[in-house]
Amino acid sequence: MRGSNQIQTRRRRNRASGTSVIYDPGARRGWRITDTDSERLLIKGGRVVNDDQSCYADVYVEDGLIKQVGENLIVPGGVKVIEACGRMVIPGGIDVNTCFQKSYLGVSPVDDFYQGTKAALAGGTTMILDHVTPQPGDSLLEAFEKWQEAADRKSCCDYSLHVDIPQWHEGVKEELELLVQEKGINSFQVYMAYKDLFQMTDTELYEAFLFLKDVGAVVMVHAENGDLIAQEQSKILGMGITGPEGHPLSRPEELESEAVFRAITLGNRVNCPVYITKVMSKSAADTVAQARKKGCVVFGEPITASLATDGSHYWSKNWAKAAAYVTSPPLSPDPTTPDHLHTMLACGDLQVVGSAHCAFSTSQKAIGKDNFTLIPEGTNGVEERMGFVWDKAVAMGKMDENQFVAVTSTNAAKIFNLYPRKGRIAVGSDADIVIWEPEKIKTITAKLQQSAMDYNIFEGLECRGGPFLVVSQGKVVFEEGKLQVQQGTGRFIHRKPFPDYAYQRIKTRSMMTGRQGVNRGMYDGPVYDVPPTPKYITPAPSAKTSPTTHQPPPIRNLHQSNFSLSGAQADDNVPRRSGHRIVAPPGGRSNITSLG
Amino acid sequence: MSYQGKKNIPKITSDRLLIKGGRVVNDDQSFYADIYMEDGLIKQIGDNLIVPGGVKTIEANGKMVIPGGIDIHTHFQMPYRGTTTVDDFFLGSKAALAGGTTMIVDHVIPDPGSSLVEAFDRWRDWADEKACCDYTLHVDITHWSDSVKQEVETLIKEKGVNSFQVYMAYKDLYQMTNSELYEIFTFLGERGAIVQVHAENGEIIAEEQARMLEMGITGPEGHVLSRPEELEAEAVFRAVTIASQTNCPLYVTKVMSKSAADIISQARKKGNVVFGEPITASLGTDGTHYWSKNWAKAASFVTSPPLSPDPTTPDYLNTLLSSGDLNVTGSAHCTFSVAQKAIGKDDFTQIPEGVNGVEERMSLIWDKAVVTGKMDENMFVAVTSTNAAKILNLYPRKGRIAVGSDSDLVIWDTDGVRTITAKTHNSAAEYNIFEGMELRGAPLVVICQGKIVLEEGNLHATSGSGRFIPCSPYPDFAYKRVKARKQVTKILRAVPRGMYDGPVSDFLPMSRGGGSSARTSPTKQTPIRNLHHSGFSLAGSPTQRGVVCPRVSIHVVVLPPELIFLV
């Protein structure tokens, strides 16, 4: 089954290789390759670490694919040999959440696909999944094409795209269908926050979930209660709090966990897998973990920022520093959060790690200098992602190296149906390989980062563990601390719907939930006569309509006042039914009303 | 004495009663003492009381004497689509007295769009005319506007109402949005009222109902299938979140499922001020009956949230009630005849909702919780009476046997066994959802307003003798903590920083929402229409142009100007 899957995913559309991309890994070595697919590599003496096991083996790479894994491989001559010297050889990381193209109020983030993927590669991540963020009213398809075009031109590593659904209406369905069937997209994000902009009502979410489940897509949810946020924001602004501290104050973590709970409820109702993007707080993570224990198909994605730092910085006296941390949901001010999230990641309650890398410079952040609600949201993290998971989880003994591979790469590949092409070192997989150096210690600083940002939210943090060498698409792109990349070499990777990892259980459950009504004889007893107004019109499109639709004009029971019970009668057992046609025969009960 | 001549004798305020040799059980302790009552109040408690002559004496013979029950949730004489529930205030309160409940709290349900005060007055007229035990009223807020605010204010200040119910279900009818809930909670929290919520996710219910009907499921089983318990739990979770954000005490009416109860107990563990009210039906029976082949029987169980089909639910809820995670019990007594229920014979969404339970409430809890050893007699008093009195701010007038309290008492027979059946119950409904159940524990003597209303199995209820008991706001039980927390949250302060004086990136103006939305920022922004922006070219970056320009043109066409999203 794995084989067939592989063949399917192999059907790629390689735009980049159509043109002759010149890859120049360094003229100093005196060789220059014009065909991208002809590099041969042998990684010798490494310990191959997959999510299930680790073993000592050599890896032979040709044409961008892993051709052989094992000992004493027979390889052609003239192959470039990399001595791993017992180091770990792991599948390249997959960053499931980046925003390299998501503009805000006409301002584009400073890290575009080129800067962003460069940073990714420098951190050991060889594939990114970027969010296409159309505005309400835009065509999803056009937005998708724009993103694809930008990424094809600039990206230095393989990529795929999630598409965000800014609004739910009938027209969207067609586009979604097209995106799934023809464009190779199998994940879509919906928003429970951003009131009056992206936010969907529960009804819309229900319909969106139902539709996305039918087409076999993964539903990603930005989980925060937007209604309450809007209320809190106006309250906080009303109190005169306009600085970045207003951001976490107006988005307390229970609003996140509430929305996570609601999203899971919806997912359960519709029997649809739910993927929670950006798990930022302990309570949200706990909600995900509890739901999984109940058997819900739900995935949680903490991000670099929530795993490595906390929200205490929002209270920094330095406005620019405080604003740098603004992202939604916000970082939790509880300093024990990162540790808790790592624990959950280690035990499998959370599954994947993204970065939500969305880089706005300080002057861009300053759009909101007088009003925190206007600060562009986003933090960096694509470069630091793998390092921090290693430093805070593996080096601390919370997680082993296999689980490290699972959360940084394999699980993502499985959820988004890229496995085993990505996320595994195996014969036939793409040659996205990282040689990991567990002891390398690096101090994070904006001065040395690949990102074009003028700051780094992890500034000054020491991080143990980092890539020693990175191979992307069969080519060495990072070696000895030097990056050698070429814009536009990244390929768009098609993804099929119905990923087994998410949908196998769903399919079985769908078959089991066939419900049937109870077969009864017709009720033939008396029926009370009522005005024909229905109690509530189920598919009514309107929001709360005025009482006129539901309430018949109050039937003034005129003769009621005249009907005298001449004082209270204790023995008057018969309930007063003045003004009603009595359909039930007094005393006599029809047979159907007898207790059965 | 006075309990006999109900027709001719005017209200007697001077009856005197002595209960001798009983074990007085309050929520905190039990002790043997005699109780002397006069003028509807408890005057003395103790041994060897000195009482005037000619007092009627009741020998309790060591039996428990407990404060009369308070049923905190009833719907008597409730109008529904031109019909009215079969138990009016007289029949309903008579059934209450027969079960040992001496006070009921009914829900006023104004039609959406109509006046709350008028509805309240109407309910009071009905109840004053017929109720035979003391009563007070919750008012349901069925729509939200500024005029409603005024009326709520009036009700709190002048009419003696301190609890209001809002709905998270009944889409397009009573349902409130999250924003409205937030405003209501804030409003009521500032005025010392209790917010009660009907917690179910109405939007998902509407979807599920449509789906069930589409699948051809039209019988009462569709009711429970379209309202699975996680929708209840979800709404409870959301209500708890909103209440905690607004720092307002929350009261969840009708806790029907294990998961909803779990959410409440979790929230209480986190320190939220939240109370849960299981009802007689959820404590005594389960939702398997919705699948009964007898339509009328299945329909008689229809209530919202529905009874859980999980048969372990009653046991679980009784456990949580015993541990104090749930606090009060109601009955949500709302009875419709079979013919009325049959309005929905072809469509379960049309079945009038409501079950009986006012008469069975106390016995059922005794049987399921005290007899089984889950709770003690003091806790029994707490959950059937005292806690309700505390929440309504009627304590210690109600809910306690103490000098000065109202003389609403019950002599409880711990071993009395009776079999519940529609043939003998006091309600006018043809069905009893507890039919055939044998319950141990029953009231032997019920004293209401100092008068014996139940003795030796004979009920002597007087229509119209019930008084409206006004409730004052800020009950300590709910608000003491809330007040203290309000003090704490005032500390919330902005960080004093120097002005940010660095460069500010040029950006397009934004308006995120409709003008009336709570978001204040757009109004500040709109005047600064950055008109020169379109002319401002970031020449080097063709993509950006690609981003901005087409969007502007699209949106100008599609949306009204205040809704332009330029990003």
PDB file of N, CA, C and O in Angstrom, chain A residues 193-194 221-225 229 247-248 251-253 255-257 259-260 276-281 284 303 305-306 314 325-332 377 379:
ATOM      1  N   ALA A 193     -11.585  33.288  14.720  1.00  0.00           N
ATOM      2  CA  ALA A 193     -11.320  34.626  15.258  1.00  0.00           C
ATOM      3  C   ALA A 193     -11.351  35.629  14.115  1.00  0.00           C
ATOM      4  O   ALA A 193     -11.722  35.300  13.004  1.00  0.00           O
ATOM      5  N   TYR A 194     -10.946  36.854  14.397  1.00  0.00           N
ATOM      6  CA  TYR A 194     -10.982  37.974  13.451  1.00  0.00           C
ATOM      7  C   TYR A 194     -12.422  38.272  13.062  1.00  0.00           C
ATOM      8  O   TYR A 194     -12.864  38.056  11.940  1.00  0.00           O
ATOM      9  N   VAL A 221      -7.738  24.797  11.812  1.00  0.00           N
ATOM     10  CA  VAL A 221      -8.553  25.788  12.499  1.00  0.00           C
ATOM     11  C   VAL A 221      -7.664  26.766  13.242  1.00  0.00           C
ATOM     12  O   VAL A 221      -6.781  26.366  13.995  1.00  0.00           O
ATOM     13  N   HIS A 222      -7.910  28.026  13.001  1.00  0.00           N
ATOM     14  CA  HIS A 222      -7.349  29.048  13.873  1.00  0.00           C
ATOM     15  C   HIS A 222      -8.343  29.214  15.002  1.00  0.00           C
ATOM     16  O   HIS A 222      -9.418  29.760  14.819  1.00  0.00           O
ATOM     17  N   ALA A 223      -7.998  28.709  16.169  1.00  0.00           N
ATOM     18  CA  ALA A 223      -8.974  28.585  17.243  1.00  0.00           C
ATOM     19  C   ALA A 223      -8.822  29.671  18.284  1.00  0.00           C
ATOM     20  O   ALA A 223      -7.928  29.629  19.124  1.00  0.00           O
ATOM     21  N   GLU A 224      -9.686  30.650  18.202  1.00  0.00           N
ATOM     22  CA  GLU A 224      -9.838  31.670  19.232  1.00  0.00           C
ATOM     23  C   GLU A 224     -11.252  32.196  19.085  1.00  0.00           C
ATOM     24  O   GLU A 224     -11.752  32.301  17.972  1.00  0.00           O
ATOM     25  N   ASN A 225     -11.857  32.563  20.184  1.00  0.00           N
ATOM     26  CA  ASN A 225     -13.222  33.073  20.120  1.00  0.00           C
ATOM     27  C   ASN A 225     -13.210  34.549  19.743  1.00  0.00           C
ATOM     28  O   ASN A 225     -12.975  35.419  20.573  1.00  0.00           O
ATOM     29  N   ILE A 229     -13.003  38.227  21.802  1.00  0.00           N
ATOM     30  CA  ILE A 229     -11.804  39.045  21.623  1.00  0.00           C
ATOM     31  C   ILE A 229     -12.194  40.479  21.295  1.00  0.00           C
ATOM     32  O   ILE A 229     -11.664  41.431  21.863  1.00  0.00           O
ATOM     33  N   HIS A 247      -2.521  43.118  23.848  1.00  0.00           N
ATOM     34  CA  HIS A 247      -2.760  41.965  22.963  1.00  0.00           C
ATOM     35  C   HIS A 247      -3.042  40.690  23.765  1.00  0.00           C
ATOM     36  O   HIS A 247      -4.104  40.089  23.596  1.00  0.00           O
ATOM     37  N   PRO A 248      -2.142  40.256  24.649  1.00  0.00           N
ATOM     38  CA  PRO A 248      -2.480  39.066  25.443  1.00  0.00           C
ATOM     39  C   PRO A 248      -3.609  39.327  26.434  1.00  0.00           C
ATOM     40  O   PRO A 248      -4.370  38.407  26.745  1.00  0.00           O
ATOM     41  N   ARG A 251      -6.736  38.690  24.688  1.00  0.00           N
ATOM     42  CA  ARG A 251      -6.858  37.335  24.142  1.00  0.00           C
ATOM     43  C   ARG A 251      -6.391  36.320  25.179  1.00  0.00           C
ATOM     44  O   ARG A 251      -5.424  35.599  24.952  1.00  0.00           O
ATOM     45  N   PRO A 252      -7.041  36.262  26.328  1.00  0.00           N
ATOM     46  CA  PRO A 252      -6.591  35.319  27.357  1.00  0.00           C
ATOM     47  C   PRO A 252      -6.703  33.884  26.869  1.00  0.00           C
ATOM     48  O   PRO A 252      -7.488  33.589  25.964  1.00  0.00           O
ATOM     49  N   GLU A 253      -5.920  33.019  27.471  1.00  0.00           N
ATOM     50  CA  GLU A 253      -5.794  31.688  26.896  1.00  0.00           C
ATOM     51  C   GLU A 253      -7.090  30.900  26.940  1.00  0.00           C
ATOM     52  O   GLU A 253      -7.281  29.993  26.142  1.00  0.00           O
ATOM     53  N   LEU A 255      -9.871  31.810  25.916  1.00  0.00           N
ATOM     54  CA  LEU A 255     -10.577  32.018  24.659  1.00  0.00           C
ATOM     55  C   LEU A 255     -10.040  31.064  23.603  1.00  0.00           C
ATOM     56  O   LEU A 255     -10.752  30.643  22.704  1.00  0.00           O
ATOM     57  N   GLU A 256      -8.759  30.751  23.746  1.00  0.00           N
ATOM     58  CA  GLU A 256      -8.172  29.784  22.829  1.00  0.00           C
ATOM     59  C   GLU A 256      -8.717  28.389  23.134  1.00  0.00           C
ATOM     60  O   GLU A 256      -9.196  27.688  22.233  1.00  0.00           O
ATOM     61  N   SER A 257      -8.693  28.014  24.412  1.00  0.00           N
ATOM     62  CA  SER A 257      -9.128  26.644  24.713  1.00  0.00           C
ATOM     63  C   SER A 257     -10.627  26.489  24.446  1.00  0.00           C
ATOM     64  O   SER A 257     -11.077  25.427  24.027  1.00  0.00           O
ATOM     65  N   ALA A 259     -12.302  27.876  22.030  1.00  0.00           N
ATOM     66  CA  ALA A 259     -12.473  27.664  20.596  1.00  0.00           C
ATOM     67  C   ALA A 259     -11.968  26.287  20.180  1.00  0.00           C
ATOM     68  O   ALA A 259     -12.561  25.629  19.314  1.00  0.00           O
ATOM     69  N   VAL A 260     -10.893  25.833  20.796  1.00  0.00           N
ATOM     70  CA  VAL A 260     -10.386  24.495  20.483  1.00  0.00           C
ATOM     71  C   VAL A 260     -11.466  23.455  20.815  1.00  0.00           C
ATOM     72  O   VAL A 260     -11.769  22.567  20.023  1.00  0.00           O
ATOM     73  N   ILE A 276      -5.471  21.725  14.708  1.00  0.00           N
ATOM     74  CA  ILE A 276      -5.439  23.018  15.382  1.00  0.00           C
ATOM     75  C   ILE A 276      -4.092  23.675  15.105  1.00  0.00           C
ATOM     76  O   ILE A 276      -3.053  23.182  15.534  1.00  0.00           O
ATOM     77  N   THR A 277      -4.112  24.790  14.376  1.00  0.00           N
ATOM     78  CA  THR A 277      -2.860  25.484  14.115  1.00  0.00           C
ATOM     79  C   THR A 277      -2.516  26.335  15.328  1.00  0.00           C
ATOM     80  O   THR A 277      -3.389  26.837  16.013  1.00  0.00           O
ATOM     81  N   LYS A 278      -1.240  26.478  15.561  1.00  0.00           N
ATOM     82  CA  LYS A 278      -0.742  27.346  16.625  1.00  0.00           C
ATOM     83  C   LYS A 278      -1.368  27.050  17.983  1.00  0.00           C
ATOM     84  O   LYS A 278      -2.248  27.757  18.447  1.00  0.00           O
ATOM     85  N   VAL A 279      -0.915  25.991  18.579  1.00  0.00           N
ATOM     86  CA  VAL A 279      -1.307  25.725  19.960  1.00  0.00           C
ATOM     87  C   VAL A 279      -0.363  26.524  20.851  1.00  0.00           C
ATOM     88  O   VAL A 279       0.832  26.270  20.891  1.00  0.00           O
ATOM     89  N   MET A 280      -0.910  27.508  21.520  1.00  0.00           N
ATOM     90  CA  MET A 280      -0.051  28.463  22.224  1.00  0.00           C
ATOM     91  C   MET A 280      -0.131  28.358  23.737  1.00  0.00           C
ATOM     92  O   MET A 280       0.686  28.953  24.435  1.00  0.00           O
ATOM     93  N   SER A 281      -1.115  27.676  24.259  1.00  0.00           N
ATOM     94  CA  SER A 281      -1.273  27.700  25.708  1.00  0.00           C
ATOM     95  C   SER A 281      -1.461  26.295  26.262  1.00  0.00           C
ATOM     96  O   SER A 281      -1.827  25.361  25.555  1.00  0.00           O
ATOM     97  N   ALA A 284      -5.158  25.040  25.975  1.00  0.00           N
ATOM     98  CA  ALA A 284      -5.539  24.598  24.640  1.00  0.00           C
ATOM     99  C   ALA A 284      -4.943  23.215  24.358  1.00  0.00           C
ATOM    100  O   ALA A 284      -5.607  22.326  23.825  1.00  0.00           O
ATOM    101  N   ILE A 303       4.045  25.941  17.948  1.00  0.00           N
ATOM    102  CA  ILE A 303       5.002  26.590  17.042  1.00  0.00           C
ATOM    103  C   ILE A 303       6.279  26.936  17.793  1.00  0.00           C
ATOM    104  O   ILE A 303       6.317  26.896  19.019  1.00  0.00           O
ATOM    105  N   ALA A 305       7.662  29.616  18.566  1.00  0.00           N
ATOM    106  CA  ALA A 305       7.546  30.650  19.591  1.00  0.00           C
ATOM    107  C   ALA A 305       6.934  30.099  20.870  1.00  0.00           C
ATOM    108  O   ALA A 305       7.429  30.349  21.967  1.00  0.00           O
ATOM    109  N   SER A 306       5.874  29.304  20.748  1.00  0.00           N
ATOM    110  CA  SER A 306       5.232  28.812  21.973  1.00  0.00           C
ATOM    111  C   SER A 306       6.083  27.755  22.651  1.00  0.00           C
ATOM    112  O   SER A 306       5.931  27.491  23.838  1.00  0.00           O
ATOM    113  N   TYR A 314       5.581  40.756  26.515  1.00  0.00           N
ATOM    114  CA  TYR A 314       4.626  41.775  26.079  1.00  0.00           C
ATOM    115  C   TYR A 314       4.657  42.987  27.013  1.00  0.00           C
ATOM    116  O   TYR A 314       4.211  44.055  26.665  1.00  0.00           O
ATOM    117  N   TYR A 325       6.669  40.280  19.674  1.00  0.00           N
ATOM    118  CA  TYR A 325       6.082  39.010  20.106  1.00  0.00           C
ATOM    119  C   TYR A 325       4.607  38.880  19.725  1.00  0.00           C
ATOM    120  O   TYR A 325       3.979  37.870  20.010  1.00  0.00           O
ATOM    121  N   VAL A 326       4.052  39.914  19.123  1.00  0.00           N
ATOM    122  CA  VAL A 326       2.616  39.888  18.836  1.00  0.00           C
ATOM    123  C   VAL A 326       2.300  38.862  17.760  1.00  0.00           C
ATOM    124  O   VAL A 326       2.765  38.962  16.628  1.00  0.00           O
ATOM    125  N   THR A 327       1.553  37.882  18.133  1.00  0.00           N
ATOM    126  CA  THR A 327       1.047  36.887  17.199  1.00  0.00           C
ATOM    127  C   THR A 327      -0.248  36.379  17.791  1.00  0.00           C
ATOM    128  O   THR A 327      -0.528  36.606  18.958  1.00  0.00           O
ATOM    129  N   SER A 328      -1.067  35.703  16.986  1.00  0.00           N
ATOM    130  CA  SER A 328      -2.351  35.233  17.505  1.00  0.00           C
ATOM    131  C   SER A 328      -2.517  33.749  17.242  1.00  0.00           C
ATOM    132  O   SER A 328      -2.265  33.311  16.130  1.00  0.00           O
ATOM    133  N   PRO A 329      -3.007  32.986  18.211  1.00  0.00           N
ATOM    134  CA  PRO A 329      -3.201  33.351  19.615  1.00  0.00           C
ATOM    135  C   PRO A 329      -1.889  33.832  20.215  1.00  0.00           C
ATOM    136  O   PRO A 329      -0.826  33.439  19.740  1.00  0.00           O
ATOM    137  N   PRO A 330      -1.948  34.667  21.242  1.00  0.00           N
ATOM    138  CA  PRO A 330      -0.711  35.229  21.768  1.00  0.00           C
ATOM    139  C   PRO A 330       0.091  34.201  22.537  1.00  0.00           C
ATOM    140  O   PRO A 330      -0.434  33.164  22.957  1.00  0.00           O
ATOM    141  N   LEU A 331       1.342  34.484  22.744  1.00  0.00           N
ATOM    142  CA  LEU A 331       2.155  33.661  23.637  1.00  0.00           C
ATOM    143  C   LEU A 331       1.577  33.778  25.033  1.00  0.00           C
ATOM    144  O   LEU A 331       1.153  34.850  25.452  1.00  0.00           O
ATOM    145  N   SER A 332       1.567  32.679  25.741  1.00  0.00           N
ATOM    146  CA  SER A 332       0.980  32.710  27.074  1.00  0.00           C
ATOM    147  C   SER A 332       1.928  33.369  28.057  1.00  0.00           C
ATOM    148  O   SER A 332       3.127  33.085  28.061  1.00  0.00           O
ATOM    149  N   GLU A 377       0.523  40.876  12.957  1.00  0.00           N
ATOM    150  CA  GLU A 377       0.782  39.715  13.787  1.00  0.00           C
ATOM    151  C   GLU A 377       1.768  38.767  13.131  1.00  0.00           C
ATOM    152  O   GLU A 377       1.658  38.482  11.942  1.00  0.00           O
ATOM    153  N   THR A 379       5.534  36.130  14.230  1.00  0.00           N
ATOM    154  CA  THR A 379       6.851  36.036  14.843  1.00  0.00           C
ATOM    155  C   THR A 379       7.747  35.224  13.919  1.00  0.00           C
ATOM    156  O   THR A 379       7.274  34.568  12.996  1.00  0.00           O
TER     157      THR A 379
END
